[in-house]
Short mmCIF file of C-alpha atoms in Angstrom, two decimals:
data_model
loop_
_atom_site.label_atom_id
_atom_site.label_comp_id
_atom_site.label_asym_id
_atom_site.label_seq_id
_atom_site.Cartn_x
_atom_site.Cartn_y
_atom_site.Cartn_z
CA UNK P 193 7.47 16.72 5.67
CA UNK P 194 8.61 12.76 5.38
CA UNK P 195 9.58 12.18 1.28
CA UNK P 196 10.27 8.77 -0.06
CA UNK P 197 12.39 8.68 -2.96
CA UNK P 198 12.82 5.06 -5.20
CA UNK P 199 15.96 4.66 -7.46
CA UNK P 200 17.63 1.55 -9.11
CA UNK P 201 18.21 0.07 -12.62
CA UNK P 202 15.45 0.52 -15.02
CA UNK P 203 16.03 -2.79 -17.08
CA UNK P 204 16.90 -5.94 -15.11
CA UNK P 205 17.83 -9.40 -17.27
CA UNK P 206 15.50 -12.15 -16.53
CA UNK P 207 16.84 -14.50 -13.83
CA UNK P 208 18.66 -11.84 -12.00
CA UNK P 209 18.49 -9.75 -9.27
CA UNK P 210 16.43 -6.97 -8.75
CA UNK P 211 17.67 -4.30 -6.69
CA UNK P 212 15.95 -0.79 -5.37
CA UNK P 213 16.88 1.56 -2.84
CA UNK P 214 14.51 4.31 -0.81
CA UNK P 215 15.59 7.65 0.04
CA UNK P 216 14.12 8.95 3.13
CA UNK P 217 14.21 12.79 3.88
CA UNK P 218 12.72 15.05 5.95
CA UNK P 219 12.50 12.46 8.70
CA UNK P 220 14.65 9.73 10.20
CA UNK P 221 14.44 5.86 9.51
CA UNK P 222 14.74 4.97 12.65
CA UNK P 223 12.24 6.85 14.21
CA UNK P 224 10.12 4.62 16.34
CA UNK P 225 6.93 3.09 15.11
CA UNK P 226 7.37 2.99 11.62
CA UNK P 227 7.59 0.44 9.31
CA UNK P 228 8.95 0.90 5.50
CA UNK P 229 7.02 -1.15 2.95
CA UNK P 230 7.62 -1.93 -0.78
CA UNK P 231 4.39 -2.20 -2.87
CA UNK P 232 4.47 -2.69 -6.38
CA UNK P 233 2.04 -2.31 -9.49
CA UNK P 234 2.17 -4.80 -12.81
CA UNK P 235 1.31 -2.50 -15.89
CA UNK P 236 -2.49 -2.34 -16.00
CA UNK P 237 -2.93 -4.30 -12.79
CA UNK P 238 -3.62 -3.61 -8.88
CA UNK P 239 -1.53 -3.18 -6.04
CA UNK P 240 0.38 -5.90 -4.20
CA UNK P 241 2.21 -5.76 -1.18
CA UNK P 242 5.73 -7.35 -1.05
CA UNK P 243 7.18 -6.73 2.17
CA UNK P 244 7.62 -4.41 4.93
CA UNK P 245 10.40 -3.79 7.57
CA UNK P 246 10.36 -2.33 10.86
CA UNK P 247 12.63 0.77 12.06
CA UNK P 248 14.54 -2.01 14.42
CA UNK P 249 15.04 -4.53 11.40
CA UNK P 250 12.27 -6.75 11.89
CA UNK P 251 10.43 -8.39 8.72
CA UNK P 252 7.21 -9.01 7.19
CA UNK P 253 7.02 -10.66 3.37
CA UNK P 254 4.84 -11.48 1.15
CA UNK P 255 4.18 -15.63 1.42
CA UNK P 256 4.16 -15.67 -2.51
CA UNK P 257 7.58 -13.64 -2.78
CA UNK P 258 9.24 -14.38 0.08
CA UNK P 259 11.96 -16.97 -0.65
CA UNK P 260 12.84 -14.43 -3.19
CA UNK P 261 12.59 -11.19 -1.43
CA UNK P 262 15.25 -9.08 1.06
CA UNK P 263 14.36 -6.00 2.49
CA UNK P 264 17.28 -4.04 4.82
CA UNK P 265 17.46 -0.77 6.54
CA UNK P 266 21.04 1.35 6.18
CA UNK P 267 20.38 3.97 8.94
CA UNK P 268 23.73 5.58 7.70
CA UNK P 269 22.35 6.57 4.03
CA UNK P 270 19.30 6.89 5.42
CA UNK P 271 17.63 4.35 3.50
CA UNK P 272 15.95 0.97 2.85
CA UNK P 273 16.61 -1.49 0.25
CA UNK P 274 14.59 -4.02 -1.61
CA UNK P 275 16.58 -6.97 -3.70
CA UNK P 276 14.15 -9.35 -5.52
CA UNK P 277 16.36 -12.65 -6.86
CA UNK P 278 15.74 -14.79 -10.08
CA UNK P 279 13.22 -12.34 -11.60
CA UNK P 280 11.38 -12.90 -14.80
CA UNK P 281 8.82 -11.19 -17.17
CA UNK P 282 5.99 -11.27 -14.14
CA UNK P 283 8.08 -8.98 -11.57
CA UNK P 284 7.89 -6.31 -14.55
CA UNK P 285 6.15 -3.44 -12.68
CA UNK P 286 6.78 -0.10 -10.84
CA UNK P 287 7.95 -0.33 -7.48
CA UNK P 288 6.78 2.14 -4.70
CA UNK P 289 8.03 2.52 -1.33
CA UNK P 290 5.45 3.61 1.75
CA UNK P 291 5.49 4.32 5.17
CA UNK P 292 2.97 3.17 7.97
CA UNK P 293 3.05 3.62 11.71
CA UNK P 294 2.91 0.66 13.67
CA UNK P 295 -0.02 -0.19 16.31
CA UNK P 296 1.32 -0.29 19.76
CA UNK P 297 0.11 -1.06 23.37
CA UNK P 298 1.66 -1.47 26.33
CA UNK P 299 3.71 -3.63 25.51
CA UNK P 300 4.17 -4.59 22.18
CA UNK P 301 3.93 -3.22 18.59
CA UNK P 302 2.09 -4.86 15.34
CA UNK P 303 2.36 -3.87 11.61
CA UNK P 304 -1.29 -3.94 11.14
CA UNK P 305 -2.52 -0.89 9.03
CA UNK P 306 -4.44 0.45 11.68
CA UNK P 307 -3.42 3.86 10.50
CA UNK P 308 -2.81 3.25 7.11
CA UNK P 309 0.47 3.98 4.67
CA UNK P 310 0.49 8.07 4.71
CA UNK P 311 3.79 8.78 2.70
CA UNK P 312 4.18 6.95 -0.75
CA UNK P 313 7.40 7.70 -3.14
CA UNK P 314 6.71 8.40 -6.65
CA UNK P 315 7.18 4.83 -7.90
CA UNK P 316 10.16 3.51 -9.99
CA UNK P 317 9.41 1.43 -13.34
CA UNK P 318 11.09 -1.93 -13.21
CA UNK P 319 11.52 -3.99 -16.79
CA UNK P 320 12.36 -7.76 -16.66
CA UNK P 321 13.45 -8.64 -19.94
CA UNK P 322 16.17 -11.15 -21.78
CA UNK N 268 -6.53 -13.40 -7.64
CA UNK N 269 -6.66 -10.28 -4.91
CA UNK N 270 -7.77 -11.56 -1.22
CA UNK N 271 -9.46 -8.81 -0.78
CA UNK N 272 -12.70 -8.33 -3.33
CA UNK N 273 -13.93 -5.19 -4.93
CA UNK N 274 -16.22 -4.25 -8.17
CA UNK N 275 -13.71 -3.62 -11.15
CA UNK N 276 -15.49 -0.41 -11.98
CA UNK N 277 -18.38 2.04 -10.50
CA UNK N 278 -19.67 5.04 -12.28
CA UNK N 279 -21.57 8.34 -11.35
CA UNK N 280 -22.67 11.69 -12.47
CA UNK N 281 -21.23 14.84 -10.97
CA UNK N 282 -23.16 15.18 -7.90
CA UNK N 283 -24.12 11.57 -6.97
CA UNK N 284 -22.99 9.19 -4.55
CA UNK N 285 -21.46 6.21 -5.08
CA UNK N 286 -20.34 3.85 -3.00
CA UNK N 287 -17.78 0.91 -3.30
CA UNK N 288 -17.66 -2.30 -1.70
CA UNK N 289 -14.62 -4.47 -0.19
CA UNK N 290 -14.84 -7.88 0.86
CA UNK N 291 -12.43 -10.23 2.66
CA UNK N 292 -12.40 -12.88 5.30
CA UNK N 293 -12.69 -13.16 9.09
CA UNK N 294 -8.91 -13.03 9.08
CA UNK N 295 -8.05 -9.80 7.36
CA UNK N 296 -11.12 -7.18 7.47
CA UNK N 297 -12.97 -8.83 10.10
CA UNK N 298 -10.03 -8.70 12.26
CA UNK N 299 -8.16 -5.53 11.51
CA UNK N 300 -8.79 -1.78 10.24
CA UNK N 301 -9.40 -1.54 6.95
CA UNK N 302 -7.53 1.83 4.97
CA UNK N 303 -8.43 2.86 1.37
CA UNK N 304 -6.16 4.75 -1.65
CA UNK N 305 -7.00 6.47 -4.46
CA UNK N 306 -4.66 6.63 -7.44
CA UNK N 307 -5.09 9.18 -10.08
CA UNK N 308 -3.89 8.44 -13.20
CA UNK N 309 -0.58 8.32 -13.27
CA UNK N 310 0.41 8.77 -9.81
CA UNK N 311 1.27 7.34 -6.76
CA UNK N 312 -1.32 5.75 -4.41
CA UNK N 313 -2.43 8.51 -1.95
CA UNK N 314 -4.12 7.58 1.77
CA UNK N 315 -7.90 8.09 1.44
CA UNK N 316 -9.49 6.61 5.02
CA UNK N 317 -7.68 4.79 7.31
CA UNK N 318 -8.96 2.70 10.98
CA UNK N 319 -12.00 2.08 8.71
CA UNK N 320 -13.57 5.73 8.43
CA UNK N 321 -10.78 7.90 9.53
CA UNK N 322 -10.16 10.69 6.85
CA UNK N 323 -6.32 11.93 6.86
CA UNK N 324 -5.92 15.72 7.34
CA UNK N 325 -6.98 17.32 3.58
CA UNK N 326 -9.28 14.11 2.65
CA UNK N 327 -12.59 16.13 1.85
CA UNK N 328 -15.75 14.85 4.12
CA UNK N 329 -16.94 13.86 0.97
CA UNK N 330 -15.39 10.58 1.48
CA UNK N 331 -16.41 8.22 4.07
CA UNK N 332 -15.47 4.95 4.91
CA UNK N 333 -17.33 1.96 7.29
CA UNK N 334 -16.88 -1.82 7.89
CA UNK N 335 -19.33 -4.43 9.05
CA UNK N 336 -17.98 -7.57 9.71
CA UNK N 337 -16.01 -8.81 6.94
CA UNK N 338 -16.92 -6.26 4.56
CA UNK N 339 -16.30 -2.45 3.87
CA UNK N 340 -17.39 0.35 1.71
CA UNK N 341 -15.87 3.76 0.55
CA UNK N 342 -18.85 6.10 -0.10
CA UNK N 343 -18.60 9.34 -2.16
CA UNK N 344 -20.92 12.10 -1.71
CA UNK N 345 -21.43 15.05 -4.28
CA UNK N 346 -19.29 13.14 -7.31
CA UNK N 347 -16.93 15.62 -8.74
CA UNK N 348 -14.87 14.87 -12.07
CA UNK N 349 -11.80 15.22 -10.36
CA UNK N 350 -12.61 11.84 -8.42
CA UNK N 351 -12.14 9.46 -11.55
CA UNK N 352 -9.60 7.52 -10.45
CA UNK N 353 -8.38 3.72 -8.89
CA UNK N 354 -9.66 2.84 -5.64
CA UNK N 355 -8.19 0.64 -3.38
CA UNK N 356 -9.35 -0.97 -0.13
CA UNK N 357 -6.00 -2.72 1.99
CA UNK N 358 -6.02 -4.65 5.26
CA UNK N 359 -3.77 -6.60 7.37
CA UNK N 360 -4.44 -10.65 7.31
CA UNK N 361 -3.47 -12.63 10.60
CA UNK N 362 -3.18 -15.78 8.75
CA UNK N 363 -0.98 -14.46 6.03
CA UNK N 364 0.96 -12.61 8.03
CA UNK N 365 0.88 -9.52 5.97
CA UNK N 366 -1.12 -6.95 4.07
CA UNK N 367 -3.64 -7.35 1.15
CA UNK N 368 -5.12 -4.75 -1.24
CA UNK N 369 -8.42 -5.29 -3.32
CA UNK N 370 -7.99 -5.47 -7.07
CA UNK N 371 -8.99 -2.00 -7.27
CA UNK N 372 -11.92 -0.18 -8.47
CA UNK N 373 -12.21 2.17 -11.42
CA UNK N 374 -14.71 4.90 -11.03
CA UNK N 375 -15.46 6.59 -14.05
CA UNK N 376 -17.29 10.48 -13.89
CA UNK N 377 -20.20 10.26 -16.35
#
């Protein structure tokens, strides 16, 4: 059974950088047809997706985040990375990691959710403050 | 401002249906599958229906899912109180190049 574990520094000064990692066990990051996505949740707010990064490296980010936003895959700890720069009071929220499987034909392969993100991590509570 | 738009709340009494709405555009639900979450209280999002009405193995056929265009709906059949919880419909958009969730729904169990 794929688990997704989030870790990383609970406090983070305004105007820095923001940095989380996700453990994956019980499966392999680099199995084919996944892509690893970071979602995150404002305290008393919705969901909103920041980025998402396919087993091969390829990435997908959020227009609103993305000249701020890195996501990487390090198939040798077996885990993906997130690093947010310049963050103020608004990134303040917990941070989840997911899994969803690509859609493929023939020939190619698109990170629509056509099947959805099955595996979630417990989320990680990130505070932006001076 | 979510893309995608949902009610902020629904309610029911044990045993009702309810059903949910979800609407977007012509480039995210009316051009790609539509999946749904619930989040209990204090937990991580968990897949509810996915590929519009697909239930993932363990979802109860309580819940069902459909899409029409550029709108969806999670129904609930036979409300329990262990369904009060955040519901969330997400889609891919073509034109943004990436997913969008709803602003969530909060059912409350009369």
């Amino acid at each position: 059974q794929l688990q997704l574990q989030e870790s990383g520094p609970g406090l983070v000064k305004t105007s820095e950088t923001l940095s989380l990692a996700c453990s994956v066990s019980g499966g392999s990051i680099s199995s084919s047809g996944y892509y690893w996505d970071w979602i995150r949740q404002p305290p008393g707010k919705g969901l909103e997706w920041i980025g998402s990064i396919y087993h091969s490296g390829g990435t997908y980010y959020n227009p609103s985040l993305k000249s701020r936003v890195t996501i990487s895959v390090d198939r040798s700890k077996t885990q993906f990375s997130l690093k947010l720069s310049s963050v103020t009071a608004a990134d303040t929220a917990v941070y989840y990691c997911a899994r969803h499987q690509a859609f493929c034909t023939k020939t190619s392969c698109y990170p629509t959710y056509y099947y959805g993100m099955d595996v979630w991590g417990q989320g990680t509570t990130v505070i932006v403050s001076s | 401002q979510s893309v995608l738009t949902q009610p902020p709340s629904a309610s029911g009494t044990p045993g009702q249906r309810v059903a949910i709405s979800c609407s977007g555009s012509r480039s995210n639900i009316g051009s790609n599958a539509v999946n749904w979450y619930q989040q209990l209280p204090g937990t991580s999002p968990k897949l509810l229906i996915y590929t519009n009405n697909q239930r993932p193995s363990g979802v109860p056929d309580r819940f069902s899912g459909s899409k029409s265009g550029t709108s969806a709906s999670l129904a609930i059949s036979g409300l329990q109180s262990e369904d009060e919880a955040d519901y969330y419909c997400a889609a891919w958009d073509d034109s943004l190049n990436g997913g969008v969730f709803g602003g969530g729904t909060k059912l409350t169990v009369l």
